[in-house]
PDB file of C-alpha atoms in Angstrom:
ATOM      1  CA  UNK A1217     -81.861-103.248  40.851  1.00 56.00           C
ATOM      2  CA  UNK A1218     -84.632-105.527  40.264  1.00 68.00           C
ATOM      3  CA  UNK A1219     -85.228-108.207  43.417  1.00 73.00           C
ATOM      4  CA  UNK A1220     -85.174-112.081  41.994  1.00 75.00           C
ATOM      5  CA  UNK A1221     -87.304-113.140  44.227  1.00 83.00           C
ATOM      6  CA  UNK A1222     -90.228-114.185  43.472  1.00 89.00           C
ATOM      7  CA  UNK A1223     -93.470-116.160  45.222  1.00 89.00           C
ATOM      8  CA  UNK A1224     -95.709-118.481  43.503  1.00 92.00           C
ATOM      9  CA  UNK A1225     -98.671-116.291  42.762  1.00 92.00           C
ATOM     10  CA  UNK A1226     -96.234-113.599  41.812  1.00 94.00           C
ATOM     11  CA  UNK A1227     -94.246-115.930  39.375  1.00 94.00           C
ATOM     12  CA  UNK A1228     -97.439-117.331  38.007  1.00 95.00           C
ATOM     13  CA  UNK A1229     -98.350-113.073  37.199  1.00 97.00           C
ATOM     14  CA  UNK A1230     -95.117-112.728  35.981  1.00 97.00           C
ATOM     15  CA  UNK A1231     -95.307-116.526  33.448  1.00 97.00           C
ATOM     16  CA  UNK A1232     -98.304-114.240  32.319  1.00 97.00           C
ATOM     17  CA  UNK A1233     -96.767-111.762  31.466  1.00 98.00           C
ATOM     18  CA  UNK A1234     -93.858-112.455  29.749  1.00 98.00           C
ATOM     19  CA  UNK A1235     -96.310-114.704  27.531  1.00 97.00           C
ATOM     20  CA  UNK A1236     -98.083-112.017  26.404  1.00 97.00           C
ATOM     21  CA  UNK A1237     -95.727-108.715  26.205  1.00 97.00           C
ATOM     22  CA  UNK A1238     -96.658-105.876  25.798  1.00 97.00           C
ATOM     23  CA  UNK A1239     -99.769-105.997  26.959  1.00 98.00           C
ATOM     24  CA  UNK A1240    -102.778-103.032  27.363  1.00 98.00           C
ATOM     25  CA  UNK A1241    -102.718-103.651  31.495  1.00 96.00           C
ATOM     26  CA  UNK A1242    -106.985-103.407  31.442  1.00 96.00           C
ATOM     27  CA  UNK A1243    -106.573-106.478  28.491  1.00 97.00           C
ATOM     28  CA  UNK A1244    -103.925-107.914  31.414  1.00 97.00           C
ATOM     29  CA  UNK A1245    -106.812-107.206  33.962  1.00 97.00           C
ATOM     30  CA  UNK A1246    -108.972-109.778  31.638  1.00 97.00           C
ATOM     31  CA  UNK A1247    -106.507-112.165  31.430  1.00 97.00           C
ATOM     32  CA  UNK A1248    -105.365-112.616  35.276  1.00 97.00           C
ATOM     33  CA  UNK A1249    -109.930-112.915  35.726  1.00 97.00           C
ATOM     34  CA  UNK A1250    -109.574-115.929  32.955  1.00 96.00           C
ATOM     35  CA  UNK A1251    -106.172-117.801  34.051  1.00 95.00           C
ATOM     36  CA  UNK A1252    -105.394-116.945  38.165  1.00 96.00           C
ATOM     37  CA  UNK A1253    -109.375-115.849  38.622  1.00 97.00           C
ATOM     38  CA  UNK A1254    -108.093-112.487  39.497  1.00 97.00           C
ATOM     39  CA  UNK A1255    -110.424-109.604  40.483  1.00 96.00           C
ATOM     40  CA  UNK A1256    -109.049-106.594  38.774  1.00 96.00           C
ATOM     41  CA  UNK A1257    -107.316-105.039  42.107  1.00 96.00           C
ATOM     42  CA  UNK A1258    -105.606-107.655  42.637  1.00 96.00           C
ATOM     43  CA  UNK A1259    -104.101-108.005  40.003  1.00 97.00           C
ATOM     44  CA  UNK A1260    -103.276-104.162  39.590  1.00 96.00           C
ATOM     45  CA  UNK A1261    -101.844-104.656  43.705  1.00 96.00           C
ATOM     46  CA  UNK A1262     -99.489-108.055  42.580  1.00 96.00           C
ATOM     47  CA  UNK A1263     -98.013-105.381  39.260  1.00 97.00           C
ATOM     48  CA  UNK A1264     -97.305-102.590  41.768  1.00 96.00           C
ATOM     49  CA  UNK A1265     -95.673-104.759  43.307  1.00 94.00           C
ATOM     50  CA  UNK A1266     -93.672-106.406  40.522  1.00 95.00           C
ATOM     51  CA  UNK A1267     -93.049-102.970  38.913  1.00 96.00           C
ATOM     52  CA  UNK A1268     -91.214-102.079  42.253  1.00 94.00           C
ATOM     53  CA  UNK A1269     -89.425-104.703  42.275  1.00 93.00           C
ATOM     54  CA  UNK A1270     -88.208-103.612  38.728  1.00 94.00           C
ATOM     55  CA  UNK A1271     -89.494-106.576  36.889  1.00 95.00           C
ATOM     56  CA  UNK A1272     -91.965-104.833  34.700  1.00 96.00           C
ATOM     57  CA  UNK A1273     -93.123-101.291  33.849  1.00 97.00           C
ATOM     58  CA  UNK A1274     -96.826-100.319  33.351  1.00 97.00           C
ATOM     59  CA  UNK A1275     -95.834 -96.750  31.212  1.00 96.00           C
ATOM     60  CA  UNK A1276     -99.173 -94.955  30.033  1.00 95.00           C
ATOM     61  CA  UNK A1277    -101.268 -98.416  30.444  1.00 95.00           C
ATOM     62  CA  UNK A1278     -99.301-100.899  29.358  1.00 98.00           C
ATOM     63  CA  UNK A1279     -97.765-103.568  30.770  1.00 98.00           C
ATOM     64  CA  UNK A1280     -93.643-104.670  29.711  1.00 98.00           C
ATOM     65  CA  UNK A1281     -90.648-106.501  30.620  1.00 97.00           C
ATOM     66  CA  UNK A1282     -87.641-104.698  32.691  1.00 96.00           C
ATOM     67  CA  UNK A1283     -85.520-107.811  32.922  1.00 94.00           C
ATOM     68  CA  UNK A1284     -86.093-110.730  29.798  1.00 95.00           C
ATOM     69  CA  UNK A1285     -87.304-114.072  31.863  1.00 95.00           C
ATOM     70  CA  UNK A1286     -83.968-115.450  30.546  1.00 94.00           C
ATOM     71  CA  UNK A1287     -82.640-113.232  32.668  1.00 93.00           C
ATOM     72  CA  UNK A1288     -84.702-113.401  35.441  1.00 93.00           C
ATOM     73  CA  UNK A1289     -84.457-116.992  35.479  1.00 92.00           C
ATOM     74  CA  UNK A1290     -80.636-116.817  35.501  1.00 91.00           C
ATOM     75  CA  UNK A1291     -79.932-114.652  38.221  1.00 90.00           C
ATOM     76  CA  UNK A1292     -82.648-116.891  39.798  1.00 88.00           C
ATOM     77  CA  UNK A1293     -80.254-119.606  39.355  1.00 90.00           C
ATOM     78  CA  UNK A1294     -76.393-117.613  40.415  1.00 90.00           C
ATOM     79  CA  UNK A1295     -78.714-116.095  43.599  1.00 88.00           C
ATOM     80  CA  UNK A1296     -79.529-120.147  44.637  1.00 89.00           C
ATOM     81  CA  UNK A1297     -75.708-121.044  43.537  1.00 91.00           C
ATOM     82  CA  UNK A1298     -74.809-118.438  46.437  1.00 91.00           C
ATOM     83  CA  UNK A1299     -77.081-118.533  49.109  1.00 89.00           C
ATOM     84  CA  UNK A1300     -76.760-122.960  48.777  1.00 91.00           C
ATOM     85  CA  UNK A1301     -73.011-123.228  48.418  1.00 92.00           C
ATOM     86  CA  UNK A1302     -71.356-120.454  49.121  1.00 92.00           C
ATOM     87  CA  UNK A1303     -71.226-119.075  45.731  1.00 90.00           C
ATOM     88  CA  UNK A1304     -69.397-122.366  44.456  1.00 91.00           C
ATOM     89  CA  UNK A1305     -70.481-123.481  40.726  1.00 87.00           C
ATOM     90  CA  UNK A1306     -68.533-126.427  41.314  1.00 88.00           C
ATOM     91  CA  UNK A1307     -69.732-127.645  44.495  1.00 90.00           C
ATOM     92  CA  UNK A1308     -73.366-126.906  43.238  1.00 88.00           C
ATOM     93  CA  UNK A1309     -72.700-129.745  40.078  1.00 85.00           C
ATOM     94  CA  UNK A1310     -70.984-131.920  42.463  1.00 87.00           C
ATOM     95  CA  UNK A1311     -74.896-131.820  44.696  1.00 89.00           C
ATOM     96  CA  UNK A1312     -76.368-131.817  41.728  1.00 83.00           C
ATOM     97  CA  UNK A1313     -75.015-134.845  39.810  1.00 84.00           C
ATOM     98  CA  UNK A1314     -74.441-136.844  43.238  1.00 85.00           C
ATOM     99  CA  UNK A1315     -78.309-137.613  43.119  1.00 83.00           C
ATOM    100  CA  UNK A1316     -78.753-137.555  39.053  1.00 82.00           C
ATOM    101  CA  UNK A1317     -76.704-139.842  36.965  1.00 85.00           C
ATOM    102  CA  UNK A1318     -75.743-137.495  33.331  1.00 86.00           C
ATOM    103  CA  UNK A1319     -76.482-138.880  29.923  1.00 89.00           C
ATOM    104  CA  UNK A1320     -73.088-138.464  27.531  1.00 91.00           C
ATOM    105  CA  UNK A1321     -75.347-135.845  25.772  1.00 94.00           C
ATOM    106  CA  UNK A1322     -75.535-133.887  28.725  1.00 90.00           C
ATOM    107  CA  UNK A1323     -72.510-134.038  29.870  1.00 88.00           C
ATOM    108  CA  UNK A1324     -71.237-133.205  26.114  1.00 92.00           C
ATOM    109  CA  UNK A1325     -73.770-130.436  25.921  1.00 92.00           C
ATOM    110  CA  UNK A1326     -72.174-128.965  29.806  1.00 87.00           C
ATOM    111  CA  UNK A1327     -68.629-129.246  27.826  1.00 90.00           C
ATOM    112  CA  UNK A1328     -69.335-127.028  25.058  1.00 93.00           C
ATOM    113  CA  UNK A1329     -71.722-124.451  27.158  1.00 89.00           C
ATOM    114  CA  UNK A1330     -68.029-124.070  29.630  1.00 87.00           C
ATOM    115  CA  UNK A1331     -66.086-124.109  26.286  1.00 91.00           C
ATOM    116  CA  UNK A1332     -68.020-121.472  24.852  1.00 89.00           C
ATOM    117  CA  UNK A1333     -67.855-118.775  28.144  1.00 79.00           C
TER     118      UNK A1333
END
């Protein structure tokens, strides 16, 4: 089971993988040097950590995701609602809209999403 909590650095690295997958590990190390200013060893250490969490895999030098970015974000959202609002989506929405006025378009979009699910 994947762990859906990542630190800021791990998240930046995960974004790099999702944007370029599948990607050879050597190419990922070069990209990490360019984008994150990481040494090869740092890339492989963080990659192993994310593979151990069940989010990515490095099979025969090819890095790809086991969990899509969309699923990862959905699971993070579920965990946040569970932790912060006792799993109550209505309480989350109430707290959110108390701080931000929703436009008519946003309300209609939310209604559509709820009705489709």
